[in-house]
XYZ file of N, CA and C in Angstrom:
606
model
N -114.808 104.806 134.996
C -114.371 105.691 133.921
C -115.041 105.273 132.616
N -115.799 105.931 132.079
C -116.323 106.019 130.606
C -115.543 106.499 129.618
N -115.181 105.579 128.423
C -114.479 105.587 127.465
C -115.373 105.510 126.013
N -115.172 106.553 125.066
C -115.830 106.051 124.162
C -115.763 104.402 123.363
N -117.038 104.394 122.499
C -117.151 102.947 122.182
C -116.060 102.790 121.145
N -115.524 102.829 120.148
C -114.551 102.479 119.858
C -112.907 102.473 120.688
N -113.112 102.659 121.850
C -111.927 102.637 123.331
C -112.129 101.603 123.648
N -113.092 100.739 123.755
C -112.406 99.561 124.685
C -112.623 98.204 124.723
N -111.438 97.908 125.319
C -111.092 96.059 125.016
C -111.352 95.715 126.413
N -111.593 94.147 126.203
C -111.198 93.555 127.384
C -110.412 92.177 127.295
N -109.589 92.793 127.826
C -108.544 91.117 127.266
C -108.344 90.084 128.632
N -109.107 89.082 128.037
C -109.051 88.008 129.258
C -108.193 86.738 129.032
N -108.381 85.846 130.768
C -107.600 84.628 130.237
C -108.427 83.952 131.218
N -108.287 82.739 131.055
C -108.819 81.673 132.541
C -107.679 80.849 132.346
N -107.494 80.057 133.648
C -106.789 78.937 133.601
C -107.809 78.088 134.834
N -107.849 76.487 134.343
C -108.884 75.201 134.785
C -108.801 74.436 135.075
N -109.537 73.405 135.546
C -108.721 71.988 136.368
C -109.082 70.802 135.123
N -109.753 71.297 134.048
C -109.888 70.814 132.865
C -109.849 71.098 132.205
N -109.536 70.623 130.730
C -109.428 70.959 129.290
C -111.406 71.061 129.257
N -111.877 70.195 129.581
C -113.621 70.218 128.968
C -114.198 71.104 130.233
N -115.013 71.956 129.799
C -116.161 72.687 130.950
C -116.595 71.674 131.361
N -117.023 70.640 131.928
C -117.197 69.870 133.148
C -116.027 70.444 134.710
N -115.112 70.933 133.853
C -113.934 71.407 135.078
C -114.162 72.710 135.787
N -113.528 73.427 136.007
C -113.846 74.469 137.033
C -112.528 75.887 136.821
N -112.717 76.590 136.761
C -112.026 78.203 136.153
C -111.384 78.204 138.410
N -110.013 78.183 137.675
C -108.988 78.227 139.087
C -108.870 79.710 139.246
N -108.352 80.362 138.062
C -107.802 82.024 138.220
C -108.377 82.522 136.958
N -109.071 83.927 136.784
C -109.686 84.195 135.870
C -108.647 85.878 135.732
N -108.810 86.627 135.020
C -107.832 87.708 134.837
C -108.897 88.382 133.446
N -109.358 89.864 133.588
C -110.023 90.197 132.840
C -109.736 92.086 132.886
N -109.055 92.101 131.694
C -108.197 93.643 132.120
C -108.980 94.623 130.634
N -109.379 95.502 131.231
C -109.868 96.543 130.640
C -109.123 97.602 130.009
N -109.043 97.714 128.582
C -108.097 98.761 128.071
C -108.806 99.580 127.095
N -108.048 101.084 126.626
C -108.367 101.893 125.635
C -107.573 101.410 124.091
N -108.120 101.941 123.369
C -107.359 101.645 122.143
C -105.997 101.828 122.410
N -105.158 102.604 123.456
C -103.590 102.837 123.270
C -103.073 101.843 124.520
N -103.995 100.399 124.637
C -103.770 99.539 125.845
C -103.235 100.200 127.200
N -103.897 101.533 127.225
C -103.833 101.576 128.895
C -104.561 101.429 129.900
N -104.021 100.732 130.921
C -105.022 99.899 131.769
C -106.059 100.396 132.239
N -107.826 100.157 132.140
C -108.854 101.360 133.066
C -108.890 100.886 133.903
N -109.351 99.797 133.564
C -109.833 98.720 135.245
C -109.251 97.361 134.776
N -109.769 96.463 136.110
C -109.277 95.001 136.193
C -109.737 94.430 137.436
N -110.390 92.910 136.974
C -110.817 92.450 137.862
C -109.774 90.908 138.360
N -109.517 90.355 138.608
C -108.763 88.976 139.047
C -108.911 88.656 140.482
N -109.289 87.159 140.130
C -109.526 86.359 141.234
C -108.767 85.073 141.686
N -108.609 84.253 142.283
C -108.317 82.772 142.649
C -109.698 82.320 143.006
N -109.855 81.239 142.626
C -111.046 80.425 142.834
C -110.874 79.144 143.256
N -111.222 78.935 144.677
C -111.061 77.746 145.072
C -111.783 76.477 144.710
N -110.611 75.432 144.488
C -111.719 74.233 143.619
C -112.920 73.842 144.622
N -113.395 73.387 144.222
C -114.495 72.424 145.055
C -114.460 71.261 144.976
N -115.250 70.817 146.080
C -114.997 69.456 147.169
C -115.007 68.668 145.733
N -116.482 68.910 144.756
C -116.492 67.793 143.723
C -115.670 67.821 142.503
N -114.914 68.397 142.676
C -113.936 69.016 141.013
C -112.633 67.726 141.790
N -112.489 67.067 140.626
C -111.111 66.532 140.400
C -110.121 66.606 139.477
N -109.515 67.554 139.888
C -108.661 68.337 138.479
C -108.134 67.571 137.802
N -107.487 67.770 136.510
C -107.448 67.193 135.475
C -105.609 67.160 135.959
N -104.846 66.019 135.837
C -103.447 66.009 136.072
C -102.741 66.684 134.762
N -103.662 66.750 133.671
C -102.940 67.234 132.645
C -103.135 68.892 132.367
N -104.045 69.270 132.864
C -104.634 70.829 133.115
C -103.847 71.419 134.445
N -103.257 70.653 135.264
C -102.448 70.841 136.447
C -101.518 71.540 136.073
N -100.423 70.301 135.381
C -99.364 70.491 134.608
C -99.358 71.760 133.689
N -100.104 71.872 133.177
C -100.332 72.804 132.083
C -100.523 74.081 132.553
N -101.590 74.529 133.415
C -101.197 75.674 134.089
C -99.941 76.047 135.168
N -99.447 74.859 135.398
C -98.047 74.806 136.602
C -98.752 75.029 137.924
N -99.892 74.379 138.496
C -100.751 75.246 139.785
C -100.372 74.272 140.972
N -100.074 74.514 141.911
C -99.110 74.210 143.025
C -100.870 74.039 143.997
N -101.831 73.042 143.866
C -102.759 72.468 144.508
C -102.974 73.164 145.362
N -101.961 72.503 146.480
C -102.269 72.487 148.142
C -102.080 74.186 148.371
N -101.083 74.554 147.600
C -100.880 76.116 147.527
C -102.070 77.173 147.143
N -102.706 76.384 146.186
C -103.823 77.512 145.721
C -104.928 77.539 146.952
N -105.155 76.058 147.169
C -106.272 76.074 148.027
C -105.981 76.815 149.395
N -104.536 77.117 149.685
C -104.589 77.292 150.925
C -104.447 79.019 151.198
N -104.746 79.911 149.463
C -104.129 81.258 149.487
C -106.139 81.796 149.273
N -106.529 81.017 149.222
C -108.215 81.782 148.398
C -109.868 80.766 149.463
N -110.305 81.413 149.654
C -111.932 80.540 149.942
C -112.650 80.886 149.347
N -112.790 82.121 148.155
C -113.517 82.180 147.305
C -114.077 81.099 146.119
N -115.453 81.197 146.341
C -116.129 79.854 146.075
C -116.314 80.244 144.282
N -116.330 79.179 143.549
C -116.947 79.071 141.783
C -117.994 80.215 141.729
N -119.077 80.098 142.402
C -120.557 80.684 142.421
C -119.356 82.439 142.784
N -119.680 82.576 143.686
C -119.346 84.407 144.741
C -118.367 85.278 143.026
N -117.280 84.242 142.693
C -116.169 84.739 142.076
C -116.827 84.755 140.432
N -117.530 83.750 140.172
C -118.070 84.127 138.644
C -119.375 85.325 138.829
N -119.740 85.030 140.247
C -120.632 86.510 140.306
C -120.404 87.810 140.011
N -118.961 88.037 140.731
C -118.310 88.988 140.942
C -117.713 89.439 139.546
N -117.348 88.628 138.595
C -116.964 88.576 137.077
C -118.309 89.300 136.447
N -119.392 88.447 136.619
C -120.558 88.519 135.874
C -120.772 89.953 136.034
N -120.612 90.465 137.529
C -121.401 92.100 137.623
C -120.287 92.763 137.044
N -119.033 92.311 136.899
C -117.964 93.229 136.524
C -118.315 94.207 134.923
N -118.513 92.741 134.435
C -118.739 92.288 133.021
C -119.946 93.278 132.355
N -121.026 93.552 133.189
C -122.120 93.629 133.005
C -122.417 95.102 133.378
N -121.169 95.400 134.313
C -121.158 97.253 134.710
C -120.440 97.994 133.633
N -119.422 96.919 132.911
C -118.667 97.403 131.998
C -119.428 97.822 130.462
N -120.455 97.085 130.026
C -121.379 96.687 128.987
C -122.594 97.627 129.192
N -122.907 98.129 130.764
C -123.652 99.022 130.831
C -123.242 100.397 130.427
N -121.941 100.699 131.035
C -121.272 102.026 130.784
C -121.041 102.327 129.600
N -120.436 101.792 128.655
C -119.907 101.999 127.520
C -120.596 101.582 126.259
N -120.553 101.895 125.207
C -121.559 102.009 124.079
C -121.087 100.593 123.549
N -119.890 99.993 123.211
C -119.273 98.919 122.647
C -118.487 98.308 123.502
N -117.744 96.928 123.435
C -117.022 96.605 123.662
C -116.322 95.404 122.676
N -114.811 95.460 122.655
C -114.422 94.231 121.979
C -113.868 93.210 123.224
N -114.182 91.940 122.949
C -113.562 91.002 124.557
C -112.405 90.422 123.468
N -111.088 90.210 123.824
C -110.166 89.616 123.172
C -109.713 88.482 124.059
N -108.710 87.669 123.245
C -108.080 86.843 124.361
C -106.992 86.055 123.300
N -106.396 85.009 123.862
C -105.787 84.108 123.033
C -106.416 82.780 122.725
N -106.398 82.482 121.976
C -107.229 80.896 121.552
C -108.772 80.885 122.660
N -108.884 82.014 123.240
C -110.480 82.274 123.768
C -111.528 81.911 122.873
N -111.654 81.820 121.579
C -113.248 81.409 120.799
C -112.757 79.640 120.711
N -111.791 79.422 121.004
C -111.242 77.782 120.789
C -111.505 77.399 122.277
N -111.437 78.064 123.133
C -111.418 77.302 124.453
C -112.325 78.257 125.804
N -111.743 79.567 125.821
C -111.936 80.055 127.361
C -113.462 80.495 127.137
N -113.707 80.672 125.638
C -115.665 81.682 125.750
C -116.393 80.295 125.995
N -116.012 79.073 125.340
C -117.318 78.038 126.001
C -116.974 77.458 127.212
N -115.830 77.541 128.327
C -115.457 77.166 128.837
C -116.338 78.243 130.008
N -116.242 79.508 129.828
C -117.405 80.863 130.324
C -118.709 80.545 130.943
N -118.905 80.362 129.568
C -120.349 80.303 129.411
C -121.259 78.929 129.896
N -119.835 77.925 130.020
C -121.121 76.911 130.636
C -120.626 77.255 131.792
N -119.534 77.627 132.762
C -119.444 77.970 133.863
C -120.474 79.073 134.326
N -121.063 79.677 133.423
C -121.754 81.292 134.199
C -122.877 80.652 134.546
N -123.395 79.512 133.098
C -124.938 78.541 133.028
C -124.719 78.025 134.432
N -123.887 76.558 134.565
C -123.451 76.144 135.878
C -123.918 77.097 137.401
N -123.420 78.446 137.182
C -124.218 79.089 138.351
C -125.235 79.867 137.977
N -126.018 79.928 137.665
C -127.340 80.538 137.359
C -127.330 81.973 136.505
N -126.276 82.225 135.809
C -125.686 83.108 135.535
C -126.170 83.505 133.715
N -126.637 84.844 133.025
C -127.063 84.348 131.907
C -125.590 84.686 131.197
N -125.194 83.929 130.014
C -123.654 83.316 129.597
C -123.495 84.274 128.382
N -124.794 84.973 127.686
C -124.239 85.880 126.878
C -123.916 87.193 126.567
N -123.467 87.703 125.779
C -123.248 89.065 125.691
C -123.741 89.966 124.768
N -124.749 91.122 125.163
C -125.670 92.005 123.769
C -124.674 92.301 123.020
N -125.757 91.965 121.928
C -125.042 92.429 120.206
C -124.315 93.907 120.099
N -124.431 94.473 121.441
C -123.070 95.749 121.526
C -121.313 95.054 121.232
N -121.620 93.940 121.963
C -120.115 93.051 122.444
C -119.734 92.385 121.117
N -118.800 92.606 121.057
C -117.826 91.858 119.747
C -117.241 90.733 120.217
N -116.338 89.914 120.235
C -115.456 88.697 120.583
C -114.572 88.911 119.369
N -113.387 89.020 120.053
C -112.141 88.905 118.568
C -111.067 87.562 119.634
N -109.773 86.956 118.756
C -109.355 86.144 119.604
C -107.518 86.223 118.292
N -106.763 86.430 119.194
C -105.652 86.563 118.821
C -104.604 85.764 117.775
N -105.005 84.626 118.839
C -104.930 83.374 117.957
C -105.204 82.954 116.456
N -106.340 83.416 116.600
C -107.172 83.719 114.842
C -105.911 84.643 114.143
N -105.708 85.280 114.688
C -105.133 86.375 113.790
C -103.514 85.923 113.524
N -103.223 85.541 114.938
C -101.845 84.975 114.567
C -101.446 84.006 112.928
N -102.212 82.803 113.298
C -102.881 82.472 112.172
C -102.869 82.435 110.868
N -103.575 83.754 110.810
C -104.073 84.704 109.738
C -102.290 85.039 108.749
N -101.918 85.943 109.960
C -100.572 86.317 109.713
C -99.520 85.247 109.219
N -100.070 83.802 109.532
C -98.358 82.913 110.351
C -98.786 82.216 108.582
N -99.684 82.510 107.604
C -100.126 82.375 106.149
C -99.789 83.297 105.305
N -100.053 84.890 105.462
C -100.681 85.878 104.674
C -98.981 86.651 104.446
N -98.466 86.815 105.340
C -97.143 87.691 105.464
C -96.100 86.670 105.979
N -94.881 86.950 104.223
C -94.239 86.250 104.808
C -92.787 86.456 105.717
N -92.723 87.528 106.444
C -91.913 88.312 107.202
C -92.264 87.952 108.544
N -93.709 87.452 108.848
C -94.323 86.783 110.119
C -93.050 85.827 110.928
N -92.976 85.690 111.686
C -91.966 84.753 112.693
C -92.640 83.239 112.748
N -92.192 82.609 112.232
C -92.570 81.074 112.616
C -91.851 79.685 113.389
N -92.412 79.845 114.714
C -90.915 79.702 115.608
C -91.138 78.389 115.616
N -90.480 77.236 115.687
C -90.321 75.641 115.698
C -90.590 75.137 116.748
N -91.623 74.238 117.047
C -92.233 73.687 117.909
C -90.924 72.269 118.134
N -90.696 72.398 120.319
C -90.287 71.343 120.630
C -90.349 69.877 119.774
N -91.520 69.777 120.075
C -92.017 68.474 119.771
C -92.128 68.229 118.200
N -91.853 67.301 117.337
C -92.349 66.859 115.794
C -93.217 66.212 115.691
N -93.531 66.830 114.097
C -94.701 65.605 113.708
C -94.483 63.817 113.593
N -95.101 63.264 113.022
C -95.503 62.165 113.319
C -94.373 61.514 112.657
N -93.931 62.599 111.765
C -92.853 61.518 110.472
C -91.707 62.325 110.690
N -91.753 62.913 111.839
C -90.199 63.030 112.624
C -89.623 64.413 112.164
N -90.351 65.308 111.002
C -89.882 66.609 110.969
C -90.965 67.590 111.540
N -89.890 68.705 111.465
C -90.663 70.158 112.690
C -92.059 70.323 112.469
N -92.649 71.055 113.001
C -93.547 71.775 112.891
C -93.724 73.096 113.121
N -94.240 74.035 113.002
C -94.920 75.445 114.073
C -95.039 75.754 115.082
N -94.803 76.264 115.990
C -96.036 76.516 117.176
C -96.183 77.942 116.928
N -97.675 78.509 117.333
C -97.773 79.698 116.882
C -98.989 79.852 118.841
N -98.610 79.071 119.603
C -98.558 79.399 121.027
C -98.364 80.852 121.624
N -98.901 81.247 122.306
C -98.490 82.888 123.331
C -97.252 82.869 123.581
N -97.028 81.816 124.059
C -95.311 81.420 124.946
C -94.818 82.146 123.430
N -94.665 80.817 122.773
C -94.231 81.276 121.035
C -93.860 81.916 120.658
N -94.849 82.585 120.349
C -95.119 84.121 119.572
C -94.670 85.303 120.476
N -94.596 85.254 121.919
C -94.006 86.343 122.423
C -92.823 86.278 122.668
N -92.532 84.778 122.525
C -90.745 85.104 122.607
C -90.154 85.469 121.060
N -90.879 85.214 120.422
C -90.373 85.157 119.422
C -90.092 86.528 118.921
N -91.158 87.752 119.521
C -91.438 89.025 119.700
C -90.433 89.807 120.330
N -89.944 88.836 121.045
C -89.202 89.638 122.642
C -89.508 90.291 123.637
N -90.764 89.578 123.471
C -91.496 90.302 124.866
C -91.758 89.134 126.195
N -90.877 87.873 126.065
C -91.345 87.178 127.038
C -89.694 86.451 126.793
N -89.106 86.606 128.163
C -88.293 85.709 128.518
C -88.202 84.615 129.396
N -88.035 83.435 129.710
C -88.362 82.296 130.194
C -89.480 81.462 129.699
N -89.827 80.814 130.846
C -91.192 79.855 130.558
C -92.289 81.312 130.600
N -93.444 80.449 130.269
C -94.879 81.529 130.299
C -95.227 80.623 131.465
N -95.651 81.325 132.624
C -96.327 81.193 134.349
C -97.384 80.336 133.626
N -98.394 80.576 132.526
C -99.653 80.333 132.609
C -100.507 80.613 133.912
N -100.473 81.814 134.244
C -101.576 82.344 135.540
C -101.931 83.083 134.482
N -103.763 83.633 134.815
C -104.140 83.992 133.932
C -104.153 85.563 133.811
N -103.596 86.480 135.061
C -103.144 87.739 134.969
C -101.710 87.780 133.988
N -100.621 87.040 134.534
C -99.794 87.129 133.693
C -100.034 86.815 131.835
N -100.878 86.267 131.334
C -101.162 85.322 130.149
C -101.766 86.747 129.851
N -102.462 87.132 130.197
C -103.895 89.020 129.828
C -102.710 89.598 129.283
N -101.611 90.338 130.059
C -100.802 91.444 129.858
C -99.929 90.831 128.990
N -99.606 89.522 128.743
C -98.402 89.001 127.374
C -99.522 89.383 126.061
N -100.666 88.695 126.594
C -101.535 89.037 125.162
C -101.795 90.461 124.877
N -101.952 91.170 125.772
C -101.850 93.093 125.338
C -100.864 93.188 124.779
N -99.288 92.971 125.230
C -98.155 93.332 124.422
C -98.129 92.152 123.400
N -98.665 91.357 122.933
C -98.635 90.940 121.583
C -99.709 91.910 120.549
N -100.773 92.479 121.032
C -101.731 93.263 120.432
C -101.100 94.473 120.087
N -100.331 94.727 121.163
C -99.363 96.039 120.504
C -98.652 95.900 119.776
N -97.570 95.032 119.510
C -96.720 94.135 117.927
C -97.634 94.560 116.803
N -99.144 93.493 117.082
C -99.985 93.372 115.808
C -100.659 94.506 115.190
């Protein structure tokens, strides 16, 4: 489906067996929308680690990923599944005149985390000067300064000298919204569609 160029987003997420690209993209989630966030397309995968990846115990934790479980639901290899991204990516960029790629804390973490993964498989990592990059996070940010009606929800944990701080987190900010009850899964389909309904708030 062809959408004009000011129509469409693509709001992604990854989740990894590391904080540093030396690690490896477990579940990738990359959902295609019009300006009124309704869904066109969508691609999502599981990606099975490999023999040489030793996940990070703290990137484990952090996404909540149940190991023996992932490996035993996917055989899709790093290489086949960032392929399969890459042509996604690249049919999408062909069709349409523009695109904006969004995400959450994505220019802080998931676009270089991408791009040395696409390098890693022979893959070229950038995107023509049609493609924009915006990142939510930034904006949260922006807001959690500029307006002071913004929600600024209190982070568990304190600073160093024992009073609160911020968190201005997805989890965060969408509960804080009311659009997320419980923990956040951190899978990276679920993490795409919290960040659309935070884009709709903003």
């Amino acid at each position: 489906m062809k959408v004009p160029m000011s129509q469409i987003c693509i709001f992604y997420d990854l989740e990894t067996t590391d904080k540093n690209p030396i690690g490896q993209i477990i579940n990738l989630s990359f959902i295609v929308t019009d300006t009124d966030f309704n869904i066109i397309e969508e691609i999502n995968r599981e990606i099975r680690i490999g023999r040489l990846q030793l996940p990070s115990a703290g990137a484990i934790l952090a996404n909540r990923t149940d190991v023996i479980r992932h490996q035993e639901s996917t055989n899709l290899t790093e290489r086949d599944g960032l392929f399969e991204l890459w042509k996604f990516l690249n049919d999408q960029i062909d069709r349409n005149r523009g695109i904006t790629i969004v995400g959450f804390n994505n220019l802080g973490f998931d676009q270089n985390f991408l791009r040395t993964s696409f390098i890693r498989n022979g893959l070229n990592p950038y995107y023509p000067k049609k493609v924009t990059e915006g990142d939510l996070f930034v904006l949260t940010q922006y807001l959690s300064i500029t307006d002071p009606s913004f929600p600024r929800p209190v982070s568990p944990k304190l600073k160093r000298d024992g009073s609160e701080k911020i968190s201005l987190s997805l989890e965060s900010m969408t509960k804080a919204f009311g659009l997320l009850d419980g923990p956040q899964t951190h899978h990276s389909r679920d993490d795409v569609l919290l960040t659309i309904e935070l884009a709709k708030v903003y």
